[in-house]
PDB file of N, CA and C in Angstrom:
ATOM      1  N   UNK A 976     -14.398  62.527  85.526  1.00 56.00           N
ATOM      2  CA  UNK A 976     -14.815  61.550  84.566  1.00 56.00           C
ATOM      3  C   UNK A 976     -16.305  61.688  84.244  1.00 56.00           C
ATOM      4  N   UNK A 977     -17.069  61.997  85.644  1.00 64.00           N
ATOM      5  CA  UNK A 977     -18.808  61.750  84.991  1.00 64.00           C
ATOM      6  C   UNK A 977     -19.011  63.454  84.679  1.00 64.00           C
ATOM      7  N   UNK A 978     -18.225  64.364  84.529  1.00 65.00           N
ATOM      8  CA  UNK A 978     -18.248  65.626  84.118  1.00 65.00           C
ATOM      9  C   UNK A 978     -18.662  65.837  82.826  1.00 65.00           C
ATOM     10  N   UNK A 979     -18.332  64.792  81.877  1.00 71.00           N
ATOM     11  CA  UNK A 979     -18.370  64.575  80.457  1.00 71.00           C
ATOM     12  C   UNK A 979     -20.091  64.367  80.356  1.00 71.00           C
ATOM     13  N   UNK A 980     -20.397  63.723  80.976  1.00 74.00           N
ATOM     14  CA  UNK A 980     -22.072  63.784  81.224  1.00 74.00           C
ATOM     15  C   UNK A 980     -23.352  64.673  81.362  1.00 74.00           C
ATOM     16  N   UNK A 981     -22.539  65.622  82.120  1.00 78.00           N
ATOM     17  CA  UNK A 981     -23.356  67.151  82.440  1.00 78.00           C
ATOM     18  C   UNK A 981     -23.522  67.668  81.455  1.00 78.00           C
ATOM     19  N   UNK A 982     -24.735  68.219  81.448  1.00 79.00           N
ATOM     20  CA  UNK A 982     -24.792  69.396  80.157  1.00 79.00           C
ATOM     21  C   UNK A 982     -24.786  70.785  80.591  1.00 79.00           C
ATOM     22  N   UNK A 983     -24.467  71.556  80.489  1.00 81.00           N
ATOM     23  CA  UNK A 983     -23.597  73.109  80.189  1.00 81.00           C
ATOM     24  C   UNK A 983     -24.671  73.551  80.351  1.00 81.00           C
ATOM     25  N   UNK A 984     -25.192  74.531  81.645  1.00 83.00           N
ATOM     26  CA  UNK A 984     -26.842  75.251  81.404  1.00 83.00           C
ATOM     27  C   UNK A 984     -26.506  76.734  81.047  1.00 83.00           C
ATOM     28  N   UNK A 985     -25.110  76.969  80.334  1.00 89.00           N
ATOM     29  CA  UNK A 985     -24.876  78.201  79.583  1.00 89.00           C
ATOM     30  C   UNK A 985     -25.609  77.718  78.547  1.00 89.00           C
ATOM     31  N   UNK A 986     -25.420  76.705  77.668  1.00 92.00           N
ATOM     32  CA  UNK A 986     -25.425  76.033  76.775  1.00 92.00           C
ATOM     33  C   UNK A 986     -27.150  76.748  76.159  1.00 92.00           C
ATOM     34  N   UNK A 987     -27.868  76.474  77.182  1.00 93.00           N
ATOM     35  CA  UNK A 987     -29.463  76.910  76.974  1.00 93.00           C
ATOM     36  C   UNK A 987     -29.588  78.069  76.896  1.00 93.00           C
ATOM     37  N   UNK A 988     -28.902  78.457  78.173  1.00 95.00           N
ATOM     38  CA  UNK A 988     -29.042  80.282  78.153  1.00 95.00           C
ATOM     39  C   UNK A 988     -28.761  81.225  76.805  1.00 95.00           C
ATOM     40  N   UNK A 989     -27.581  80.594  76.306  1.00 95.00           N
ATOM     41  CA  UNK A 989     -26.939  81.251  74.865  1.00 95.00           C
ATOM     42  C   UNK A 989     -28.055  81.066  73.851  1.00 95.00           C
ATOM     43  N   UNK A 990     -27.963  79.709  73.842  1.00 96.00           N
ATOM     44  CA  UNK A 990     -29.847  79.620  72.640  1.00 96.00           C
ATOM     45  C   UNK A 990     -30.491  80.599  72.746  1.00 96.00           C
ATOM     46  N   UNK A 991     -30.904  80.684  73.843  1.00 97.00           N
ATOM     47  CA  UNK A 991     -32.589  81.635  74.419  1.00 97.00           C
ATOM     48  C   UNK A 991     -32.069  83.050  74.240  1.00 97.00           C
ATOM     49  N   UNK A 992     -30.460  83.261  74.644  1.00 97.00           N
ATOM     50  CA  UNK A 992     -30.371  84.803  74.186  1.00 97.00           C
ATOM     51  C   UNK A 992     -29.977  84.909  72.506  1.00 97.00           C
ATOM     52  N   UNK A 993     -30.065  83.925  72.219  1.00 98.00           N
ATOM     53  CA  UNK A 993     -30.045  84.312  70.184  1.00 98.00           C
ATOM     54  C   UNK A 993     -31.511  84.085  69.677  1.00 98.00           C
ATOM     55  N   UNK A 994     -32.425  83.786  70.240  1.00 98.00           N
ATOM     56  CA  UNK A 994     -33.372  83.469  70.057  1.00 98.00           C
ATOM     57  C   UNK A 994     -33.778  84.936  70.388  1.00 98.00           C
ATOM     58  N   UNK A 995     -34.003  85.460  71.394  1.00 98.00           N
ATOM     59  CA  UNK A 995     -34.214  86.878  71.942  1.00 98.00           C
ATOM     60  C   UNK A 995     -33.645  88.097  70.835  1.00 98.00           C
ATOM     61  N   UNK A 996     -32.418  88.355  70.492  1.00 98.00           N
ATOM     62  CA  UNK A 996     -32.069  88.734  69.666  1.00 98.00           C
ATOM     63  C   UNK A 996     -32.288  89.002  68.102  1.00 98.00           C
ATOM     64  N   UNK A 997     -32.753  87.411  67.875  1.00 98.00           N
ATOM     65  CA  UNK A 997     -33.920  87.286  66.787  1.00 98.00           C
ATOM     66  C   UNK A 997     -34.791  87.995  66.460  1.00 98.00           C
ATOM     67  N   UNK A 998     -35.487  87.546  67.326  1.00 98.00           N
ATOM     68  CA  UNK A 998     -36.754  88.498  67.452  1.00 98.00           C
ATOM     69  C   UNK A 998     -37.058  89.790  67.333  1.00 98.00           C
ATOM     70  N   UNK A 999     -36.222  90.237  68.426  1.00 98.00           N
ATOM     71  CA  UNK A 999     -35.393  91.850  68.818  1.00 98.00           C
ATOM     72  C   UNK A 999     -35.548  92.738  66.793  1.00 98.00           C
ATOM     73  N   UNK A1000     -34.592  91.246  66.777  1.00 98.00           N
ATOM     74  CA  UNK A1000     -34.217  91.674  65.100  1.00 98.00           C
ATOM     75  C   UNK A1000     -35.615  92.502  63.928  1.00 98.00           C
ATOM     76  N   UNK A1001     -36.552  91.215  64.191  1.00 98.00           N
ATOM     77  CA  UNK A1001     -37.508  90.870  63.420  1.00 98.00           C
ATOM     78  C   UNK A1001     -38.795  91.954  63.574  1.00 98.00           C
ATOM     79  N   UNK A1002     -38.405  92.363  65.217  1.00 98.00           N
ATOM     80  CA  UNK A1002     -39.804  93.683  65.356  1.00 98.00           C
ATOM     81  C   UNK A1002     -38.894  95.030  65.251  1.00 98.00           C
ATOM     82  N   UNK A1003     -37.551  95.060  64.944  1.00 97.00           N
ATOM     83  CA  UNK A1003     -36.837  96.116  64.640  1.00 97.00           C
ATOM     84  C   UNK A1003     -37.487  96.524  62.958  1.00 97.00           C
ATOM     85  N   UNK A1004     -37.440  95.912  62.480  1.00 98.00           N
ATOM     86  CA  UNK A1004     -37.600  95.375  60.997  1.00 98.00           C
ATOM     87  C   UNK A1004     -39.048  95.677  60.643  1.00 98.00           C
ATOM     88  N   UNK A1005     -39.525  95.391  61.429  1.00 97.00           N
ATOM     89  CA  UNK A1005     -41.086  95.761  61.197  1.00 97.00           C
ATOM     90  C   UNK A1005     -41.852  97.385  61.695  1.00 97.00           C
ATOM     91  N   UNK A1006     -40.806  97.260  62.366  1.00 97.00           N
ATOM     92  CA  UNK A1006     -41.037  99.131  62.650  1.00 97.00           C
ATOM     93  C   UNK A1006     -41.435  99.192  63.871  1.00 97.00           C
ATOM     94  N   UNK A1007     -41.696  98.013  64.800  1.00 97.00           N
ATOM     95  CA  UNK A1007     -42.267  98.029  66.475  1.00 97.00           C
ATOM     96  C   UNK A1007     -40.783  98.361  67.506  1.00 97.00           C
ATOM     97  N   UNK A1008     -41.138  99.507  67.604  1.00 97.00           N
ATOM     98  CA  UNK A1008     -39.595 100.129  68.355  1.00 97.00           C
ATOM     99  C   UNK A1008     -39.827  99.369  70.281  1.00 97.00           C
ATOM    100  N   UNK A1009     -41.237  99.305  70.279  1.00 98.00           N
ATOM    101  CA  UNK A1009     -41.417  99.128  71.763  1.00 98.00           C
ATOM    102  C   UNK A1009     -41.206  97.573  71.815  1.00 98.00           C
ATOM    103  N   UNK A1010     -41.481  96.945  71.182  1.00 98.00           N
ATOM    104  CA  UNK A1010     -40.965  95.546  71.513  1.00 98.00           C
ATOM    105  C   UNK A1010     -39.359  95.112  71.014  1.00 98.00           C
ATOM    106  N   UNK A1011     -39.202  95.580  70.452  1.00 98.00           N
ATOM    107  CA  UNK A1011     -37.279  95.528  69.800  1.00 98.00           C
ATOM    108  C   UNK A1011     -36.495  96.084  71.274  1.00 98.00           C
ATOM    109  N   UNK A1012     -36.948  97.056  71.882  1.00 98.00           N
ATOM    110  CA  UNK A1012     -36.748  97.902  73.192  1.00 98.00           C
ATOM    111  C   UNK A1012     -36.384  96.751  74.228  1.00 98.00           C
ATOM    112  N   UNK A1013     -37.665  96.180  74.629  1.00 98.00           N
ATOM    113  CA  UNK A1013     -38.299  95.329  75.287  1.00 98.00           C
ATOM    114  C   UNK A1013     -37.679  93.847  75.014  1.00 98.00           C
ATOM    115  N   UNK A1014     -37.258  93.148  73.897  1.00 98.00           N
ATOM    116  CA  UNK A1014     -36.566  92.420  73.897  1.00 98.00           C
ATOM    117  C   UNK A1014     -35.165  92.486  73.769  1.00 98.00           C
ATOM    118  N   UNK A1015     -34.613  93.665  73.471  1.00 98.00           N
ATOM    119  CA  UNK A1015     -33.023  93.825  73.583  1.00 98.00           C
ATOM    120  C   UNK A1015     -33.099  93.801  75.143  1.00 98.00           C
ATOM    121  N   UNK A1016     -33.637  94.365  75.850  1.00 98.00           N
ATOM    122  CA  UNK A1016     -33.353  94.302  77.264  1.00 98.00           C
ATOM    123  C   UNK A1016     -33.067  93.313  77.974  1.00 98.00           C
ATOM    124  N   UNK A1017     -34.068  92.701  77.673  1.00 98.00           N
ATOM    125  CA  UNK A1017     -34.389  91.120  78.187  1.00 98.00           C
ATOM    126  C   UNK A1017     -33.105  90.252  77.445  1.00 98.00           C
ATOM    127  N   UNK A1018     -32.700  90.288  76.363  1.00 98.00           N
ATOM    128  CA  UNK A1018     -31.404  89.915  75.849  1.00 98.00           C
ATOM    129  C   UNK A1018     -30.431  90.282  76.723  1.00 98.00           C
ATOM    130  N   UNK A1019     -30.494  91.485  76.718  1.00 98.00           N
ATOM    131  CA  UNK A1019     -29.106  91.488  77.720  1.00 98.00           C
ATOM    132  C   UNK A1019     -29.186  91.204  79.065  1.00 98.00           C
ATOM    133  N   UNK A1020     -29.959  91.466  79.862  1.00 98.00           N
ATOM    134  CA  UNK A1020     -30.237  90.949  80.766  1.00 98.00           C
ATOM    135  C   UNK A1020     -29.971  89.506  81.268  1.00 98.00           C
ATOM    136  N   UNK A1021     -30.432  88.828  80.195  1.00 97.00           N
ATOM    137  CA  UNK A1021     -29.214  87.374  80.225  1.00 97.00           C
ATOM    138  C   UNK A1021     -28.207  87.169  79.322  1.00 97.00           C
ATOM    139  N   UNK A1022     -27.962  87.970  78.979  1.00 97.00           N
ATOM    140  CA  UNK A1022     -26.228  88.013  78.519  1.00 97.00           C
ATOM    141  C   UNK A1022     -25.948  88.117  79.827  1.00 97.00           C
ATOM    142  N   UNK A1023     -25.999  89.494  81.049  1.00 97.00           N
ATOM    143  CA  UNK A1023     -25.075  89.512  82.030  1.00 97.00           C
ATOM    144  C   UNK A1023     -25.138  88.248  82.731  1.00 97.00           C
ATOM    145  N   UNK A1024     -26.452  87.463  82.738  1.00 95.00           N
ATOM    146  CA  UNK A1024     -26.837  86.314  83.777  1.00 95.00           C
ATOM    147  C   UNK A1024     -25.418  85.070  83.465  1.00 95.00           C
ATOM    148  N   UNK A1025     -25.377  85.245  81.776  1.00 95.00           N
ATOM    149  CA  UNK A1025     -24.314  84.082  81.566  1.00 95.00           C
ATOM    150  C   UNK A1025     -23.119  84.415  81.757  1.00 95.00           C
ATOM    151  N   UNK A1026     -22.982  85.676  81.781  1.00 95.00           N
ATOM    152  CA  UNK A1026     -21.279  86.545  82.088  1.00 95.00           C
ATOM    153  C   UNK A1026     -21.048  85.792  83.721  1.00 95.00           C
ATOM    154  N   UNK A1027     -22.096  86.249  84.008  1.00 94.00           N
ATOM    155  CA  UNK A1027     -21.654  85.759  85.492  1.00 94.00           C
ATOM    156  C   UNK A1027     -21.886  84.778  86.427  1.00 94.00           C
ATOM    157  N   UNK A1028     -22.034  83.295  85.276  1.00 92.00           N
ATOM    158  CA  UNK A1028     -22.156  82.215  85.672  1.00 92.00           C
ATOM    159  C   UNK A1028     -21.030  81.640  85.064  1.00 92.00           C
ATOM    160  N   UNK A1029     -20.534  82.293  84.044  1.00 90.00           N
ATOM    161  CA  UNK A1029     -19.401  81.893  83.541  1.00 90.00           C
ATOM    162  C   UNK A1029     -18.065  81.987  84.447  1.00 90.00           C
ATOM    163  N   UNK A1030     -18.113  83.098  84.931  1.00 91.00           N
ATOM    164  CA  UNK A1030     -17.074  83.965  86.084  1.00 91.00           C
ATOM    165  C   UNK A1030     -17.570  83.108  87.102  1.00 91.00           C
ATOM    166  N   UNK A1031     -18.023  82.713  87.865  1.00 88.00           N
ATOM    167  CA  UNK A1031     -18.666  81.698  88.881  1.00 88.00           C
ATOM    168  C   UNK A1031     -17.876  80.529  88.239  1.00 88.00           C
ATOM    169  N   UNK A1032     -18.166  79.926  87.616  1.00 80.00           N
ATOM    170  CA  UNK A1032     -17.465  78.517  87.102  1.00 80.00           C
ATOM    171  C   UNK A1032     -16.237  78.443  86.431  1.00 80.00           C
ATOM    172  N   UNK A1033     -15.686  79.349  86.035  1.00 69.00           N
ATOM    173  CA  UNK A1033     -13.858  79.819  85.702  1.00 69.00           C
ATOM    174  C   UNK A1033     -14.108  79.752  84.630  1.00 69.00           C
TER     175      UNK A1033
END
């Protein structure tokens, strides 16, 4: 019942990795290969974090 209350800390993680991605996007675009590099990483890097908090919580 008080489950309905909790908020989802995938919920943040997913933001912050589209937010990351963004970006990723935006210095792709601009021609900065070392930071597009540098933030795809870090993107995925918590992609796996939420894969496997997801798998942790069913």
């Amino acid at each position: 019942m008080f489950g309905l209350f909790k908020s989802d800390p995938n919920k943040k993680r997913r933001k912050q990795h589209a937010s990351l991605q963004e970006q990723a996007m935006h210095a792709q675009r601009n021609g900065d290969m070392r930071k597009f590099a540098e933030l795809t990483s870090q993107a995925e890097a918590l992609w796996a974090e939420i894969e496997a908090s997801e798998k942790k919580t069913g």
